[in-house]
Short mmCIF file of C-alpha atoms in Angstrom, two decimals:
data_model
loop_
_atom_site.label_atom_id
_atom_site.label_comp_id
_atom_site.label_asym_id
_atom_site.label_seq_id
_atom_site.Cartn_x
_atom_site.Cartn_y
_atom_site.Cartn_z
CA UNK Q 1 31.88 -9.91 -18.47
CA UNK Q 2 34.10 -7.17 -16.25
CA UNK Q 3 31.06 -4.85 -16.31
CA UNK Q 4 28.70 -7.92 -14.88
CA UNK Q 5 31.34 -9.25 -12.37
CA UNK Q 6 31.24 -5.38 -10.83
CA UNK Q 7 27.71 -5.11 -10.52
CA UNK Q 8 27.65 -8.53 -8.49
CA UNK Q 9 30.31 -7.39 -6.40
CA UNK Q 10 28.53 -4.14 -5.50
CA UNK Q 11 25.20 -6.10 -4.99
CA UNK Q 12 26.33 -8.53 -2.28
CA UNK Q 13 26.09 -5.66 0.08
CA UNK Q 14 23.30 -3.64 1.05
CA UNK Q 15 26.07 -0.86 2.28
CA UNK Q 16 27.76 -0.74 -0.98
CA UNK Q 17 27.19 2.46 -3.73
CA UNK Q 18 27.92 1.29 -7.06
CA UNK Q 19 29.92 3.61 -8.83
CA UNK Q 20 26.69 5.30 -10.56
CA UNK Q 21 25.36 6.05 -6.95
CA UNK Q 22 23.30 2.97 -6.81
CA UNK Q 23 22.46 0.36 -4.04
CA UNK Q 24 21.30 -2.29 -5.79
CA UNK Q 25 19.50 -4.23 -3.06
CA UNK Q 26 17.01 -1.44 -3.13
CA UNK Q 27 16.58 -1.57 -6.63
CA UNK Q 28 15.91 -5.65 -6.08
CA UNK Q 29 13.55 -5.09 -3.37
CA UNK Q 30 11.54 -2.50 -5.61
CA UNK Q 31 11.38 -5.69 -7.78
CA UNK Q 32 10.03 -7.83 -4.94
CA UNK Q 33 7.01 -5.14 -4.77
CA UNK Q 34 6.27 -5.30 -8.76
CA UNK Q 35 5.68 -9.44 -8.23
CA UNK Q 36 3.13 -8.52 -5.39
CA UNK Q 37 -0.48 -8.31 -6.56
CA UNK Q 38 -1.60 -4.92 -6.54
CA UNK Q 39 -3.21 -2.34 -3.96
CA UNK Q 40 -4.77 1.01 -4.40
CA UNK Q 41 -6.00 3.94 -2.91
CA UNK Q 42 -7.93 6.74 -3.27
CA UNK Q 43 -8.47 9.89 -0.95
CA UNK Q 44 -11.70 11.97 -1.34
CA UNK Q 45 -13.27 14.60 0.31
CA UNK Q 46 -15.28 12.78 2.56
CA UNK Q 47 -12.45 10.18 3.92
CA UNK Q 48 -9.81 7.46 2.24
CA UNK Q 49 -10.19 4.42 0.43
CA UNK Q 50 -8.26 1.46 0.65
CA UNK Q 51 -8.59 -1.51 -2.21
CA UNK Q 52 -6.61 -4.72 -2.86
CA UNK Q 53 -6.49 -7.73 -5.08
CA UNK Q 54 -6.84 -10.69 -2.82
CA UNK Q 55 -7.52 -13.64 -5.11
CA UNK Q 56 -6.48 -16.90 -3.93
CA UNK Q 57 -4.33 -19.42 -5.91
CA UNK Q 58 -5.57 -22.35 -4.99
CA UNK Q 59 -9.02 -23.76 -3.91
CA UNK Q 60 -7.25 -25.41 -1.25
CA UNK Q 61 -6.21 -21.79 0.47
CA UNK Q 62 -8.22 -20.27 3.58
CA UNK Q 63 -9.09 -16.74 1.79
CA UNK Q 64 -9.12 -15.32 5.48
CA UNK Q 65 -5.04 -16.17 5.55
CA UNK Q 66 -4.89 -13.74 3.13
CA UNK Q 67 -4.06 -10.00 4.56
CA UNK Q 68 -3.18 -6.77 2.36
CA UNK Q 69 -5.88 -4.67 4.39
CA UNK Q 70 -4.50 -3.87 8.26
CA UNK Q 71 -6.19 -1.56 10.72
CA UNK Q 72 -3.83 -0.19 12.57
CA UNK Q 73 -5.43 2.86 14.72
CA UNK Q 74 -8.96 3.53 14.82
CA UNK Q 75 -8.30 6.07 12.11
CA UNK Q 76 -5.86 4.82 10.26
CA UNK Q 77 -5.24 1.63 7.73
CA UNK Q 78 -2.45 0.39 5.88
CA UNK Q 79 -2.42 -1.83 2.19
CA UNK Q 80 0.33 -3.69 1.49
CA UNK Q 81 1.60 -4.82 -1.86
CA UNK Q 82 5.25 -7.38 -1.95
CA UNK Q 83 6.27 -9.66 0.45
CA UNK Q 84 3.61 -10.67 3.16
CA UNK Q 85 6.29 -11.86 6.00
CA UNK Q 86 7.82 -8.17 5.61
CA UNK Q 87 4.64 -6.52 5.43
CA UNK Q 88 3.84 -8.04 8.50
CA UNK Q 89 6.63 -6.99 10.55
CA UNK Q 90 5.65 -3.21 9.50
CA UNK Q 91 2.58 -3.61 10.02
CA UNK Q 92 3.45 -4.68 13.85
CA UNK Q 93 5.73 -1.80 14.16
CA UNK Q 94 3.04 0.65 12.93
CA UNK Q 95 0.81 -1.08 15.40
CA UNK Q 96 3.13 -0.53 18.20
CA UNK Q 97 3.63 2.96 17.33
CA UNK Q 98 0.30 4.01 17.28
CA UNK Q 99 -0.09 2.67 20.75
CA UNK Q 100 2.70 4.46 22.20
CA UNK Q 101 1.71 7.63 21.08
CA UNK Q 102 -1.84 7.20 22.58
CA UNK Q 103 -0.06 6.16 26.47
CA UNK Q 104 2.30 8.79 25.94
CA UNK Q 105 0.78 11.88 24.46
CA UNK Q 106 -3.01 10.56 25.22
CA UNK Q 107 -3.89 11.43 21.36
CA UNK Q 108 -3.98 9.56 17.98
CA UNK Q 109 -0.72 9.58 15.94
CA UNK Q 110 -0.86 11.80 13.00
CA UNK Q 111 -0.84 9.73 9.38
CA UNK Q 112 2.41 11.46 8.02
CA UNK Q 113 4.04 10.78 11.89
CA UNK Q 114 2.98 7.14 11.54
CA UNK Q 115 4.36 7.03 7.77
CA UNK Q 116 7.39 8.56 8.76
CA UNK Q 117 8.24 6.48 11.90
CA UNK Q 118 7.55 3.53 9.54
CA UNK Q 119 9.85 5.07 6.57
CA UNK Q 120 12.67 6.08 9.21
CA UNK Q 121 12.16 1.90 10.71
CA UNK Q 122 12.61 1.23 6.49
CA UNK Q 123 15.55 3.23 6.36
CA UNK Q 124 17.84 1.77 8.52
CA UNK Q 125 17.57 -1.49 6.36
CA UNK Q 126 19.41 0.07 3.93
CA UNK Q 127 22.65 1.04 5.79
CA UNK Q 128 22.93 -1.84 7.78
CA UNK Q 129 25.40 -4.81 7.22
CA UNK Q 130 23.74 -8.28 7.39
CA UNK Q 131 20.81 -7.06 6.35
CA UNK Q 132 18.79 -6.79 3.79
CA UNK Q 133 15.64 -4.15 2.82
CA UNK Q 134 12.06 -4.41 3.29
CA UNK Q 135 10.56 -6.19 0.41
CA UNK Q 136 7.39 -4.73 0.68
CA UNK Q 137 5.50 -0.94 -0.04
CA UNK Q 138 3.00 0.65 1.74
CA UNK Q 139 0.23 2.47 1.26
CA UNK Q 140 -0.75 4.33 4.88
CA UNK Q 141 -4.39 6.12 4.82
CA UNK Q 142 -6.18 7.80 7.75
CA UNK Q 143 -7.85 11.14 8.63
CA UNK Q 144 -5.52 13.59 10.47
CA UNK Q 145 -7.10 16.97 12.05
CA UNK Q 146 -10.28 16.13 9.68
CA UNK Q 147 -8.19 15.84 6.85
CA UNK Q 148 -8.25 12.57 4.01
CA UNK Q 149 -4.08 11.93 4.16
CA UNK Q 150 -2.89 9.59 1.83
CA UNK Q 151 1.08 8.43 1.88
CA UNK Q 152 3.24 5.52 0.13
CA UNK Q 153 6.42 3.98 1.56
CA UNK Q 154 9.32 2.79 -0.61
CA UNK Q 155 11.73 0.06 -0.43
CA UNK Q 156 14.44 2.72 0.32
CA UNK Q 157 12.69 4.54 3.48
CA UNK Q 158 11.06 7.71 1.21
CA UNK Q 159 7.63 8.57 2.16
CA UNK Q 160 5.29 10.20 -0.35
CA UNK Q 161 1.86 11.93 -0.19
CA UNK Q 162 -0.27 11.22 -2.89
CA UNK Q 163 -4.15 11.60 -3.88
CA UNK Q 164 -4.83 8.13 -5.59
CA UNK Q 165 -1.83 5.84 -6.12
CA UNK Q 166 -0.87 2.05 -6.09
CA UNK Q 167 1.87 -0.57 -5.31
CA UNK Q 168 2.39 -3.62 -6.95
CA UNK Q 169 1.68 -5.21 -9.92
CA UNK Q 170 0.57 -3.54 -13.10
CA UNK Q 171 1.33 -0.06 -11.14
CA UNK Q 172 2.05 1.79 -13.98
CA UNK Q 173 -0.74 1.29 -15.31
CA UNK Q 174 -3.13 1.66 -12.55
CA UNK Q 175 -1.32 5.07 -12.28
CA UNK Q 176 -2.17 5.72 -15.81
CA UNK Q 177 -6.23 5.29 -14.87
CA UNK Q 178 -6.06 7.21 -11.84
CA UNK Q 179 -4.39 10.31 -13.96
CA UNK Q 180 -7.29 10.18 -16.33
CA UNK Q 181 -10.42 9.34 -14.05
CA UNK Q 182 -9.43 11.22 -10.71
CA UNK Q 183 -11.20 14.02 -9.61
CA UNK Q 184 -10.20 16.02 -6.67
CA UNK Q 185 -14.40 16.76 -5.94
CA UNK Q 186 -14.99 12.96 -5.77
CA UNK Q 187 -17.43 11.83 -2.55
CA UNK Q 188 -16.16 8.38 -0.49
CA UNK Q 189 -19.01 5.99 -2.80
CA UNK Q 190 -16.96 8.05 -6.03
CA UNK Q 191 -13.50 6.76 -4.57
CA UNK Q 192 -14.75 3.45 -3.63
CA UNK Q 193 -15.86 3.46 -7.44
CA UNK Q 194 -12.87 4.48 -9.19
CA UNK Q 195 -10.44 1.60 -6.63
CA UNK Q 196 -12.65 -0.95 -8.08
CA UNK Q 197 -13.09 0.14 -11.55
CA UNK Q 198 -8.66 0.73 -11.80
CA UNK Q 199 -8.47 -3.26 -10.46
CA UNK Q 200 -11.29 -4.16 -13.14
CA UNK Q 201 -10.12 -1.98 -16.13
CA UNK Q 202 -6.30 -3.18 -15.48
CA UNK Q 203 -6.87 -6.79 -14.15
CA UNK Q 204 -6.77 -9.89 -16.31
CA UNK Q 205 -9.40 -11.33 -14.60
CA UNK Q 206 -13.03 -10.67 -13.76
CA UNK Q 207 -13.29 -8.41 -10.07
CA UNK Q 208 -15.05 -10.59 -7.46
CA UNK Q 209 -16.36 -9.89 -4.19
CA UNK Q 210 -14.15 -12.48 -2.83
CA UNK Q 211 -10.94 -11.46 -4.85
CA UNK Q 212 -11.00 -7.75 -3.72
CA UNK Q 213 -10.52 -6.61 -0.12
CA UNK Q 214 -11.88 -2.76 0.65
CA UNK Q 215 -11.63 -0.43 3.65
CA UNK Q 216 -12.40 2.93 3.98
CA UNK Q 217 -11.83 5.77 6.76
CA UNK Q 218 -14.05 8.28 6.18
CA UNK Q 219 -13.85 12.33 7.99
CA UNK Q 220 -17.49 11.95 9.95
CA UNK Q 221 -16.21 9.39 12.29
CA UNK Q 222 -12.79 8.59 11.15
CA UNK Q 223 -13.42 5.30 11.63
CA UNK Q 224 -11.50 2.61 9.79
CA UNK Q 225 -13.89 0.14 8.41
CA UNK Q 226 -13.59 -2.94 5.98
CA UNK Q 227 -16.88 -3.54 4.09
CA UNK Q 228 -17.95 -6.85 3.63
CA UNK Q 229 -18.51 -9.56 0.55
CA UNK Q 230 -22.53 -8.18 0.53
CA UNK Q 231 -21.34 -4.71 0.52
CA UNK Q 232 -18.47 -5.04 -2.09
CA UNK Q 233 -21.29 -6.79 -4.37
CA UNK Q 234 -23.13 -3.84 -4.17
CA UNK Q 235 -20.16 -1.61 -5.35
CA UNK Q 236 -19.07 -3.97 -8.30
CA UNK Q 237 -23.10 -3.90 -9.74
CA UNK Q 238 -21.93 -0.18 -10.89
CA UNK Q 239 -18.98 -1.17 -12.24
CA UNK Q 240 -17.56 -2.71 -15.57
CA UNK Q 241 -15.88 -5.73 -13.64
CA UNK Q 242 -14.98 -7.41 -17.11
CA UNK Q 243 -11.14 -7.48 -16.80
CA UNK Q 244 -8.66 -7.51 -19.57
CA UNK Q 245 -8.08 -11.18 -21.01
CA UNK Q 246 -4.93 -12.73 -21.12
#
């Protein structure tokens, strides 16, 4: 019961270290991100993809309400996996960043600027009284000097590159399938393959074009892009869409 009592005491503050070196308001909001539905990505030779499960509850539900895909510069996107209301404000802030950079160095932001200016904004939620962290992770994409980048944010403000990850639920093992099936030679159409096959394979439900949302940013015109229900179709015919049943 002492042991218990401590650890609530050290959790009603986001300043607080527990004894073991741990903030335990991060640890919660990591938890927030695991109850999100999941988001992937993928970065290939030829540009970034961006997948994310998007199925709605309820009948009732306009599926356009629901965001995890954001364009945020003309070459860059963002997926989001936890809570929407924080994803949003990030979002905005990335947003806002990009634009400043444009007026005041008259250039795109770099993706691991952007990622960091978001992770530093992150940050500061954890060492501030009266508030609490970002429930929410991040997966930023983009091209940067006509190269595929590919970066995650954490609850606690880290940044990390990676070269096909994913947030949310079932991470570990959507993780698991990337290690096996990745291939560093893969072409955009092989990345936009192996997003959709990791949300089939580890899913417990079949993939549909209108439970999956997909962008891509590929190196010719480092455009962000997000492919329609007629063009995800086409992608799911090649793959095994059969998920894993309850």
């Amino acid at each position: 019961m002492q042991g218990n009592s401590q650890q609530q005491a050290y959790d009603r503050g986001i300043t607080i270290f527990s004894p073991d070196g741990r903030l335990y308001q991060v640890e919660y909001a990591r938890e927030a991100v695991k109850r999100g539905t999941a988001s992937v990505g993928v970065r290939t030779t030829d540009g970034v993809v961006l997948a994310a499960d998007t199925r709605v509850r309820s009948p009732l539900l306009e599926r356009s309400s629901v965001e995890k895909l954001h364009k945020i510069d003309d070459h860059v996107g963002i997926a989001s996996a936890g809570h929407v209301a924080d994803a949003r404000q990030l979002i905005d802030f990335a947003r806002r960043d990009a634009q400043v950079n444009q007026l005041r160095y008259d250039e795109p932001i770099d993706v691991e600027s952007l990622t960091k200016d978001i992770t530093d904004q992150i940050q500061q939620y954890t060492q501030t009284g009266g508030a609490r962290p970002f429930g929410v992770a991040l997966i930023v994409g983009g091209i940067q000097n006509g190269e595929p980048r590919l970066f995650e944010t954490d609850p606690s403000g880290t940044p990390y590159e990676w070269q096909a990850l994913a947030v949310g639920g079932n991470r570990e093992d959507l993780l698991s399938y990337f290690e096996d099936e990745y291939r560093e030679d893969l072409d955009l159409d092989g990345g936009i393959d192996l997003a959709l096959s990791a949300l089939a394979e580890v899913g417990d439900k079949e993939v549909t074009p209108e439970g999956v949302a997909l962008g891509t940013i590929d190196v010719e015109t480092e455009q962000y892009r997000q492919h329609t229900d007629e063009e995800i179709e086409t992608y799911l015919e090649d793959v095994d869409t059969e998920g894993e049943e309850e």
